[in-house]
PDB file of C-alpha atoms and ligand atoms in Angstrom:
ATOM      1  CA  MET A 169       1.848 -34.614 -68.210  1.00 91.00           C
ATOM      2  CA  LEU A 170      -0.773 -33.095 -65.893  1.00 97.00           C
ATOM      3  CA  THR A 171      -1.605 -29.405 -66.251  1.00 97.00           C
ATOM      4  CA  LEU A 172      -2.732 -27.210 -63.399  1.00 98.00           C
ATOM      5  CA  VAL A 173      -4.331 -23.874 -64.244  1.00 97.00           C
ATOM      6  CA  GLY A 174      -4.253 -21.546 -61.270  1.00 97.00           C
ATOM      7  CA  LEU A 175      -3.367 -18.203 -59.775  1.00 95.00           C
ATOM      8  CA  SER A 176       0.075 -18.434 -58.202  1.00 93.00           C
ATOM      9  CA  TYR A 177      -0.808 -15.971 -55.417  1.00 94.00           C
ATOM     10  CA  SER A 178      -4.120 -17.646 -54.570  1.00 96.00           C
ATOM     11  CA  ALA A 179      -4.543 -19.723 -51.417  1.00 98.00           C
ATOM     12  CA  TRP A 180      -6.801 -22.198 -53.249  1.00 98.00           C
ATOM     13  CA  THR A 181      -4.120 -22.814 -55.862  1.00 98.00           C
ATOM     14  CA  GLU A 182      -1.558 -23.185 -53.061  1.00 98.00           C
ATOM     15  CA  LYS A 183      -3.686 -25.881 -51.375  1.00 98.00           C
ATOM     16  CA  ALA A 184      -3.714 -27.869 -54.626  1.00 98.00           C
ATOM     17  CA  ARG A 185      -0.010 -27.344 -55.385  1.00 98.00           C
ATOM     18  CA  TRP A 186       1.083 -28.254 -51.870  1.00 98.00           C
ATOM     19  CA  ALA A 187      -0.795 -31.570 -52.078  1.00 98.00           C
ATOM     20  CA  LEU A 188       0.497 -32.333 -55.600  1.00 98.00           C
ATOM     21  CA  GLU A 189       4.095 -31.559 -54.625  1.00 98.00           C
ATOM     22  CA  HIS A 190       3.828 -33.396 -51.306  1.00 98.00           C
ATOM     23  CA  HIS A 191       2.934 -36.516 -53.283  1.00 97.00           C
ATOM     24  CA  GLY A 192       5.669 -35.924 -55.864  1.00 97.00           C
ATOM     25  CA  VAL A 193       3.159 -35.531 -58.709  1.00 97.00           C
ATOM     26  CA  ARG A 194       4.719 -33.718 -61.643  1.00 97.00           C
ATOM     27  CA  TYR A 195       2.619 -31.112 -63.436  1.00 98.00           C
ATOM     28  CA  ARG A 196       2.885 -28.128 -65.723  1.00 98.00           C
ATOM     29  CA  PHE A 197       1.566 -24.884 -64.238  1.00 97.00           C
ATOM     30  CA  ILE A 198      -0.349 -22.345 -66.332  1.00 96.00           C
ATOM     31  CA  GLU A 199      -0.992 -18.953 -64.772  1.00 94.00           C
ATOM     32  CA  TYR A 200      -4.627 -17.943 -65.089  1.00 93.00           C
ATOM     33  CA  LEU A 201      -5.386 -14.339 -65.971  1.00 84.00           C
ATOM     34  CA  PRO A 202      -8.630 -13.360 -64.178  1.00 79.00           C
ATOM     35  CA  MET A 203     -11.362 -12.221 -66.624  1.00 76.00           C
ATOM     36  CA  LEU A 204      -9.127 -12.152 -69.712  1.00 77.00           C
ATOM     37  CA  GLY A 205      -8.131 -15.803 -69.274  1.00 85.00           C
ATOM     38  CA  SER A 206     -11.676 -17.038 -68.932  1.00 88.00           C
ATOM     39  CA  PRO A 207     -12.307 -17.772 -72.670  1.00 91.00           C
ATOM     40  CA  PHE A 208      -9.082 -19.879 -72.707  1.00 90.00           C
ATOM     41  CA  LEU A 209     -10.161 -21.826 -69.619  1.00 92.00           C
ATOM     42  CA  ARG A 210     -13.726 -22.294 -70.891  1.00 93.00           C
ATOM     43  CA  PHE A 211     -12.348 -23.671 -74.133  1.00 90.00           C
ATOM     44  CA  LYS A 212      -9.851 -25.949 -72.368  1.00 91.00           C
ATOM     45  CA  ALA A 213     -12.522 -27.232 -69.969  1.00 92.00           C
ATOM     46  CA  ARG A 214     -15.171 -27.375 -72.738  1.00 90.00           C
ATOM     47  CA  ARG A 215     -17.423 -25.427 -70.362  1.00 90.00           C
ATOM     48  CA  PHE A 216     -19.222 -22.602 -72.071  1.00 90.00           C
ATOM     49  CA  ARG A 217     -21.574 -21.476 -69.350  1.00 90.00           C
ATOM     50  CA  GLY A 218     -21.812 -21.359 -65.569  1.00 89.00           C
ATOM     51  CA  PRO A 219     -19.216 -20.212 -63.052  1.00 86.00           C
ATOM     52  CA  LEU A 220     -15.602 -21.202 -63.464  1.00 88.00           C
ATOM     53  CA  SER A 221     -12.916 -21.241 -60.816  1.00 92.00           C
ATOM     54  CA  VAL A 222      -9.264 -22.109 -60.508  1.00 96.00           C
ATOM     55  CA  PRO A 223      -7.341 -24.202 -59.579  1.00 98.00           C
ATOM     56  CA  MET A 224      -8.368 -26.692 -62.251  1.00 97.00           C
ATOM     57  CA  LEU A 225      -6.357 -29.829 -63.013  1.00 98.00           C
ATOM     58  CA  PHE A 226      -6.250 -31.459 -66.449  1.00 97.00           C
ATOM     59  CA  ASP A 227      -5.158 -35.083 -66.736  1.00 97.00           C
ATOM     60  CA  GLY A 228      -5.766 -36.108 -70.341  1.00 94.00           C
ATOM     61  CA  GLU A 229      -9.547 -36.096 -70.768  1.00 92.00           C
ATOM     62  CA  MET A 230     -10.073 -35.897 -67.037  1.00 95.00           C
ATOM     63  CA  ILE A 231     -10.789 -32.513 -65.415  1.00 96.00           C
ATOM     64  CA  VAL A 232     -10.553 -32.134 -61.654  1.00 97.00           C
ATOM     65  CA  GLU A 233     -11.999 -28.983 -60.143  1.00 95.00           C
ATOM     66  CA  ASP A 234     -11.768 -27.552 -56.635  1.00 97.00           C
ATOM     67  CA  SER A 235      -8.591 -27.626 -54.547  1.00 98.00           C
ATOM     68  CA  PHE A 236      -9.979 -30.282 -52.189  1.00 98.00           C
ATOM     69  CA  SER A 237     -10.766 -32.718 -55.034  1.00 98.00           C
ATOM     70  CA  ILE A 238      -7.392 -32.000 -56.645  1.00 98.00           C
ATOM     71  CA  ALA A 239      -5.629 -32.838 -53.383  1.00 98.00           C
ATOM     72  CA  ARG A 240      -7.534 -36.131 -53.114  1.00 98.00           C
ATOM     73  CA  TYR A 241      -6.731 -36.914 -56.744  1.00 98.00           C
ATOM     74  CA  ALA A 242      -3.036 -36.184 -56.059  1.00 98.00           C
ATOM     75  CA  GLU A 243      -3.128 -38.699 -53.237  1.00 98.00           C
ATOM     76  CA  ARG A 244      -4.451 -41.402 -55.567  1.00 97.00           C
ATOM     77  CA  LEU A 245      -1.805 -40.649 -58.210  1.00 96.00           C
ATOM     78  CA  GLY A 246       1.257 -39.913 -56.121  1.00 95.00           C
ATOM     79  CA  SER A 247       3.435 -41.366 -53.407  1.00 95.00           C
ATOM     80  CA  GLY A 248       4.459 -40.329 -49.909  1.00 94.00           C
ATOM     81  CA  GLN A 249       2.702 -40.072 -46.588  1.00 96.00           C
ATOM     82  CA  LYS A 250      -1.104 -39.821 -46.824  1.00 98.00           C
ATOM     83  CA  LEU A 251      -2.748 -36.427 -46.298  1.00 98.00           C
ATOM     84  CA  PHE A 252      -6.229 -37.948 -45.973  1.00 98.00           C
ATOM     85  CA  GLY A 253      -6.234 -40.700 -43.338  1.00 97.00           C
ATOM     86  CA  SER A 254      -9.308 -42.842 -44.002  1.00 95.00           C
ATOM     87  CA  ASP A 255     -10.477 -42.363 -40.404  1.00 96.00           C
ATOM     88  CA  GLN A 256     -10.064 -38.569 -40.588  1.00 97.00           C
ATOM     89  CA  ILE A 257     -12.069 -37.551 -43.652  1.00 98.00           C
ATOM     90  CA  ALA A 258     -14.939 -35.931 -41.707  1.00 98.00           C
ATOM     91  CA  GLN A 259     -12.503 -33.920 -39.560  1.00 98.00           C
ATOM     92  CA  ILE A 260     -10.492 -32.862 -42.611  1.00 98.00           C
ATOM     93  CA  GLU A 261     -13.705 -31.717 -44.313  1.00 98.00           C
ATOM     94  CA  HIS A 262     -14.526 -29.717 -41.194  1.00 98.00           C
ATOM     95  CA  PHE A 263     -11.155 -27.933 -41.259  1.00 98.00           C
ATOM     96  CA  ASN A 264     -11.438 -27.357 -44.994  1.00 98.00           C
ATOM     97  CA  ARG A 265     -14.837 -25.688 -44.462  1.00 98.00           C
ATOM     98  CA  LEU A 266     -13.254 -23.462 -41.810  1.00 98.00           C
ATOM     99  CA  SER A 267     -10.437 -22.703 -44.242  1.00 98.00           C
ATOM    100  CA  GLU A 268     -12.943 -21.763 -46.984  1.00 98.00           C
ATOM    101  CA  GLN A 269     -14.757 -19.401 -44.580  1.00 98.00           C
ATOM    102  CA  GLY A 270     -11.486 -17.776 -43.507  1.00 98.00           C
ATOM    103  CA  LEU A 271     -10.238 -17.420 -47.087  1.00 98.00           C
ATOM    104  CA  ALA A 272     -13.522 -15.901 -48.281  1.00 96.00           C
ATOM    105  CA  ALA A 273     -13.501 -13.317 -45.469  1.00 97.00           C
ATOM    106  CA  ALA A 274      -9.819 -12.492 -46.027  1.00 97.00           C
ATOM    107  CA  ARG A 275     -10.346 -12.189 -49.800  1.00 96.00           C
ATOM    108  CA  ALA A 276     -13.115  -9.642 -49.170  1.00 95.00           C
ATOM    109  CA  LEU A 277     -10.858  -7.599 -46.877  1.00 96.00           C
ATOM    110  CA  ILE A 278      -7.872  -7.726 -49.216  1.00 97.00           C
ATOM    111  CA  THR A 279      -9.857  -6.934 -52.386  1.00 95.00           C
ATOM    112  CA  ARG A 280     -11.329  -3.855 -50.749  1.00 95.00           C
ATOM    113  CA  ARG A 281      -7.851  -2.721 -49.649  1.00 96.00           C
ATOM    114  CA  VAL A 282      -6.541  -3.217 -53.183  1.00 96.00           C
ATOM    115  CA  LEU A 283      -9.407  -1.122 -54.548  1.00 94.00           C
ATOM    116  CA  ARG A 284      -8.371   1.692 -52.202  1.00 95.00           C
ATOM    117  CA  SER A 285      -4.701   1.540 -53.273  1.00 96.00           C
ATOM    118  CA  PRO A 286      -3.741   3.014 -56.676  1.00 95.00           C
ATOM    119  CA  GLN A 287      -0.250   1.482 -56.358  1.00 95.00           C
ATOM    120  CA  ALA A 288      -1.621  -2.002 -55.654  1.00 96.00           C
ATOM    121  CA  LEU A 289      -3.993  -1.713 -58.623  1.00 95.00           C
ATOM    122  CA  GLU A 290      -1.090  -0.721 -60.837  1.00 94.00           C
ATOM    123  CA  GLU A 291       1.068  -3.626 -59.605  1.00 94.00           C
ATOM    124  CA  ASN A 292      -1.732  -6.017 -60.543  1.00 90.00           C
ATOM    125  CA  LEU A 293      -1.725  -5.093 -64.221  1.00 89.00           C
ATOM    126  CA  PRO A 294      -0.240  -7.774 -66.483  1.00 82.00           C
ATOM    127  CA  ARG A 295       3.550  -7.461 -66.879  1.00 82.00           C
ATOM    128  CA  GLN A 296       3.098  -6.804 -70.595  1.00 83.00           C
ATOM    129  CA  VAL A 297       1.543  -3.351 -69.955  1.00 87.00           C
ATOM    130  CA  PRO A 298       4.423  -0.895 -70.574  1.00 89.00           C
ATOM    131  CA  GLY A 299       5.541   1.630 -67.922  1.00 89.00           C
ATOM    132  CA  PHE A 300       4.062   4.725 -69.528  1.00 89.00           C
ATOM    133  CA  LEU A 301       0.610   3.096 -69.723  1.00 90.00           C
ATOM    134  CA  ARG A 302       0.474   1.595 -66.251  1.00 89.00           C
ATOM    135  CA  ALA A 303      -0.961   4.542 -64.300  1.00 88.00           C
ATOM    136  CA  LEU A 304      -3.469   5.145 -67.111  1.00 87.00           C
ATOM    137  CA  SER A 305      -4.505   1.497 -67.038  1.00 87.00           C
ATOM    138  CA  ARG A 306      -5.472   1.414 -63.363  1.00 89.00           C
ATOM    139  CA  PRO A 307      -9.199   1.375 -64.259  1.00 91.00           C
ATOM    140  CA  VAL A 308      -8.602  -2.017 -65.930  1.00 87.00           C
ATOM    141  CA  ALA A 309      -7.106  -3.419 -62.711  1.00 88.00           C
ATOM    142  CA  ARG A 310     -10.010  -1.839 -60.806  1.00 91.00           C
ATOM    143  CA  MET A 311     -12.444  -3.665 -63.091  1.00 89.00           C
ATOM    144  CA  GLY A 312     -10.671  -6.940 -62.220  1.00 85.00           C
ATOM    145  CA  ALA A 313     -11.046  -6.354 -58.470  1.00 87.00           C
ATOM    146  CA  GLU A 314     -14.669  -5.219 -58.834  1.00 88.00           C
ATOM    147  CA  TYR A 315     -15.384  -8.302 -60.933  1.00 85.00           C
ATOM    148  CA  LEU A 316     -14.137 -10.476 -58.040  1.00 82.00           C
ATOM    149  CA  MET A 317     -16.380  -8.576 -55.604  1.00 84.00           C
ATOM    150  CA  ARG A 318     -19.405  -9.181 -57.804  1.00 85.00           C
ATOM    151  CA  LYS A 319     -18.528 -12.799 -58.550  1.00 82.00           C
ATOM    152  CA  TYR A 320     -18.133 -13.735 -54.893  1.00 80.00           C
ATOM    153  CA  GLY A 321     -20.902 -11.418 -53.658  1.00 79.00           C
ATOM    154  CA  PHE A 322     -18.952  -9.698 -50.895  1.00 78.00           C
ATOM    155  CA  GLY A 323     -19.450  -6.141 -52.143  1.00 74.00           C
ATOM    156  CA  ALA A 324     -21.984  -5.346 -49.439  1.00 76.00           C
ATOM    157  CA  ASP A 325     -19.884  -6.562 -46.487  1.00 85.00           C
ATOM    158  CA  SER A 326     -18.029  -4.032 -44.361  1.00 92.00           C
ATOM    159  CA  ASP A 327     -14.408  -4.456 -43.226  1.00 95.00           C
ATOM    160  CA  GLU A 328     -15.753  -5.075 -39.710  1.00 96.00           C
ATOM    161  CA  THR A 329     -18.003  -7.937 -40.896  1.00 96.00           C
ATOM    162  CA  SER A 330     -15.163  -9.587 -42.834  1.00 97.00           C
ATOM    163  CA  THR A 331     -12.760  -9.161 -39.905  1.00 98.00           C
ATOM    164  CA  LEU A 332     -15.264 -10.765 -37.523  1.00 98.00           C
ATOM    165  CA  ARG A 333     -15.700 -13.712 -39.887  1.00 97.00           C
ATOM    166  CA  LEU A 334     -11.934 -14.102 -40.221  1.00 98.00           C
ATOM    167  CA  THR A 335     -11.249 -13.868 -36.479  1.00 98.00           C
ATOM    168  CA  GLY A 336     -14.000 -16.441 -35.835  1.00 98.00           C
ATOM    169  CA  VAL A 337     -12.028 -18.873 -38.001  1.00 98.00           C
ATOM    170  CA  LEU A 338      -8.658 -17.933 -36.462  1.00 98.00           C
ATOM    171  CA  ASP A 339     -10.086 -18.423 -32.941  1.00 98.00           C
ATOM    172  CA  ALA A 340     -11.332 -21.876 -33.914  1.00 98.00           C
ATOM    173  CA  LEU A 341      -7.945 -22.849 -35.390  1.00 98.00           C
ATOM    174  CA  GLU A 342      -6.061 -21.488 -32.400  1.00 98.00           C
ATOM    175  CA  GLY A 343      -8.358 -23.406 -30.034  1.00 98.00           C
ATOM    176  CA  ALA A 344      -7.932 -26.647 -31.994  1.00 98.00           C
ATOM    177  CA  LEU A 345      -4.142 -26.321 -32.170  1.00 98.00           C
ATOM    178  CA  ALA A 346      -3.840 -25.491 -28.466  1.00 96.00           C
ATOM    179  CA  LYS A 347      -5.082 -29.035 -27.820  1.00 95.00           C
ATOM    180  CA  SER A 348      -3.229 -30.887 -30.542  1.00 94.00           C
ATOM    181  CA  ALA A 349      -0.153 -28.957 -31.797  1.00 92.00           C
ATOM    182  CA  PRO A 350       2.018 -29.382 -33.826  1.00 97.00           C
ATOM    183  CA  TYR A 351      -0.696 -30.911 -36.075  1.00 98.00           C
ATOM    184  CA  LEU A 352      -4.456 -30.458 -36.116  1.00 98.00           C
ATOM    185  CA  LEU A 353      -5.132 -34.177 -36.370  1.00 98.00           C
ATOM    186  CA  GLY A 354      -2.193 -35.842 -34.638  1.00 95.00           C
ATOM    187  CA  ARG A 355      -0.001 -36.038 -37.742  1.00 97.00           C
ATOM    188  CA  PHE A 356       0.555 -33.887 -40.823  1.00 98.00           C
ATOM    189  CA  SER A 357      -2.612 -33.902 -42.953  1.00 98.00           C
ATOM    190  CA  TYR A 358      -4.567 -31.823 -45.445  1.00 98.00           C
ATOM    191  CA  ALA A 359      -6.265 -30.145 -42.450  1.00 98.00           C
ATOM    192  CA  ASP A 360      -2.922 -28.455 -41.679  1.00 98.00           C
ATOM    193  CA  ILE A 361      -2.506 -27.322 -45.288  1.00 98.00           C
ATOM    194  CA  ALA A 362      -6.041 -25.896 -45.385  1.00 98.00           C
ATOM    195  CA  ALA A 363      -5.462 -24.018 -42.125  1.00 98.00           C
ATOM    196  CA  ALA A 364      -1.955 -22.767 -42.916  1.00 98.00           C
ATOM    197  CA  VAL A 365      -2.925 -21.046 -46.171  1.00 98.00           C
ATOM    198  CA  VAL A 366      -5.421 -18.834 -44.304  1.00 98.00           C
ATOM    199  CA  LEU A 367      -2.485 -17.313 -42.416  1.00 98.00           C
ATOM    200  CA  ASN A 368      -0.935 -16.226 -45.694  1.00 98.00           C
ATOM    201  CA  MET A 369      -3.834 -13.798 -46.022  1.00 98.00           C
ATOM    202  CA  VAL A 370      -3.027 -12.360 -42.587  1.00 98.00           C
ATOM    203  CA  MET A 371       0.787 -12.303 -42.806  1.00 98.00           C
ATOM    204  CA  PRO A 372       2.002 -13.319 -46.281  1.00 98.00           C
ATOM    205  CA  LEU A 373       5.078 -15.516 -46.569  1.00 97.00           C
ATOM    206  CA  PRO A 374       8.236 -14.221 -48.292  1.00 96.00           C
ATOM    207  CA  PRO A 375       9.098 -15.390 -51.852  1.00 95.00           C
ATOM    208  CA  PRO A 376       9.187 -18.017 -53.292  1.00 94.00           C
ATOM    209  CA  HIS A 377       5.969 -18.894 -51.452  1.00 95.00           C
ATOM    210  CA  PHE A 378       4.274 -15.590 -52.133  1.00 96.00           C
ATOM    211  CA  ARG A 379       5.469 -13.125 -54.736  1.00 94.00           C
ATOM    212  CA  SER A 380       3.947  -9.663 -54.992  1.00 95.00           C
ATOM    213  CA  GLY A 381       4.771  -6.004 -55.222  1.00 96.00           C
ATOM    214  CA  PRO A 382       5.146  -4.003 -51.994  1.00 98.00           C
ATOM    215  CA  ALA A 383       1.731  -2.310 -52.221  1.00 98.00           C
ATOM    216  CA  ASN A 384      -0.075  -5.645 -52.597  1.00 98.00           C
ATOM    217  CA  ARG A 385       1.970  -7.171 -49.773  1.00 98.00           C
ATOM    218  CA  ASP A 386       0.723  -4.313 -47.588  1.00 98.00           C
ATOM    219  CA  CYS A 387      -2.868  -5.062 -48.604  1.00 98.00           C
ATOM    220  CA  TRP A 388      -2.383  -8.733 -47.701  1.00 98.00           C
ATOM    221  CA  THR A 389      -0.913  -7.920 -44.288  1.00 98.00           C
ATOM    222  CA  SER A 390      -3.123  -7.427 -41.222  1.00 98.00           C
ATOM    223  CA  SER A 391      -0.451  -6.499 -38.668  1.00 98.00           C
ATOM    224  CA  ASP A 392      -2.898  -6.319 -35.765  1.00 98.00           C
ATOM    225  CA  LEU A 393      -4.268  -9.821 -36.484  1.00 98.00           C
ATOM    226  CA  ALA A 394      -0.773 -11.195 -37.164  1.00 98.00           C
ATOM    227  CA  TYR A 395       0.221 -10.021 -33.686  1.00 98.00           C
ATOM    228  CA  ARG A 396      -2.962 -11.234 -31.991  1.00 98.00           C
ATOM    229  CA  TYR A 397      -2.626 -14.666 -33.648  1.00 98.00           C
ATOM    230  CA  ARG A 398       1.174 -14.842 -33.564  1.00 98.00           C
ATOM    231  CA  THR A 399       1.140 -18.442 -32.268  1.00 98.00           C
ATOM    232  CA  LEU A 400      -0.763 -19.405 -35.435  1.00 98.00           C
ATOM    233  CA  VAL A 401       1.641 -17.445 -37.649  1.00 98.00           C
ATOM    234  CA  GLU A 402       4.623 -19.154 -35.999  1.00 98.00           C
ATOM    235  CA  TRP A 403       2.929 -22.531 -36.381  1.00 98.00           C
ATOM    236  CA  ARG A 404       2.383 -21.807 -40.107  1.00 98.00           C
ATOM    237  CA  ASP A 405       6.056 -20.816 -40.517  1.00 98.00           C
ATOM    238  CA  THR A 406       7.247 -24.075 -38.920  1.00 98.00           C
ATOM    239  CA  LEU A 407       4.808 -26.124 -41.002  1.00 98.00           C
ATOM    240  CA  TYR A 408       6.119 -24.511 -44.202  1.00 98.00           C
ATOM    241  CA  ALA A 409       9.739 -25.051 -43.143  1.00 97.00           C
ATOM    242  CA  GLU A 410       9.140 -28.724 -42.401  1.00 97.00           C
ATOM    243  CA  HIS A 411       6.522 -29.803 -44.944  1.00 98.00           C
ATOM    244  CA  ARG A 412       6.373 -27.476 -47.960  1.00 97.00           C
ATOM    245  CA  ARG A 413       8.900 -29.015 -50.298  1.00 82.00           C
ATOM    246  CA  ARG A 414       9.003 -27.706 -53.828  1.00 80.00           C
TER     247      ARG A 414
HETATM  248  N1  LIG B 551     -13.708 -23.929 -53.796  1.00 88.34           N
HETATM  249  C1  LIG B 551     -12.788 -23.541 -54.837  1.00 88.34           C
HETATM  250  C2  LIG B 551     -12.591 -22.040 -54.785  1.00 88.34           C
HETATM  251  C3  LIG B 551     -11.583 -21.533 -55.774  1.00 88.34           C
HETATM  252  C4  LIG B 551     -11.600 -20.018 -55.948  1.00 88.34           C
HETATM  253  O1  LIG B 551     -12.279 -19.291 -55.221  1.00 88.34           O
HETATM  254  N2  LIG B 551     -10.832 -19.566 -56.940  1.00 88.34           N
HETATM  255  C5  LIG B 551     -10.682 -18.192 -57.259  1.00 88.34           C
HETATM  256  C6  LIG B 551      -9.270 -17.827 -56.957  1.00 88.34           C
HETATM  257  S1  LIG B 551      -9.100 -16.341 -56.048  1.00 88.34           S
HETATM  258  C7  LIG B 551     -10.919 -17.966 -58.740  1.00 88.34           C
HETATM  259  O2  LIG B 551     -11.127 -18.896 -59.480  1.00 88.34           O
HETATM  260  N3  LIG B 551     -10.789 -16.737 -59.213  1.00 88.34           N
HETATM  261  C8  LIG B 551     -10.784 -16.458 -60.610  1.00 88.34           C
HETATM  262  C9  LIG B 551     -12.024 -15.853 -61.137  1.00 88.34           C
HETATM  263  O3  LIG B 551     -12.935 -15.651 -60.325  1.00 88.34           O
HETATM  264  O4  LIG B 551     -12.110 -15.571 -62.330  1.00 88.34           O
HETATM  265  C10 LIG B 551     -11.488 -24.329 -54.643  1.00 88.34           C
HETATM  266  O5  LIG B 551     -11.236 -24.776 -53.521  1.00 88.34           O
HETATM  267  O6  LIG B 551     -10.725 -24.547 -55.590  1.00 88.34           O
END
């Protein structure tokens, strides 16, 4: 059976899982533990140097990296309505680039909020850390968040810069949907998936789509943006209700 290694709260993992599940592809999910899980993943991928990111799909000897490639692979393996119409690839790539820009900006905002919240840091410790050690272990969670900042090079950005980048993407999505709703490209496609997951980093969905402690949920919520882009949030909610089957 296929194995997907990913972070269940991550938008990139969600893009891959949505496509796999849309096409009815069965897979085993392994939760990746940032930093600590990297030796396991390097060993599994036989990759001992260079950057590593999840989601990563293992199909026997075959390794598929990057959510976009995983989604395309799922389409070749699975059944159901196509997410990549052959005449729409360039447009889907365009919306996926927008999605990547929005996700990167939102990740910078959220990581900085987590670093400012002792409760969120504590919630992010592995479940195995016992209660009496959790407050003491916050520096470990802080190291994890700082590691992400270094890895993705957004340490120098300010909240204002990240917010401007994110709103640039949300404006573009809102403009595109105003002309073509309910779907970006006339019918449900990977462009919609790529766009919808950005909204989860503005107004996270309830479980089972997004599970987190209350302090992290606060960090992931930008109430002002959720209000300003409420048509997008409502569009995302409808898309999930109609197309996100688990
Ligand atoms: N372009 C990649 C980006 C994936 C990505 O940024 N993954 C992050 C998830 S937040 C990651 O691997 N984080 C784990 C780490 O940095 O160790 C994709 O679409 O899959």
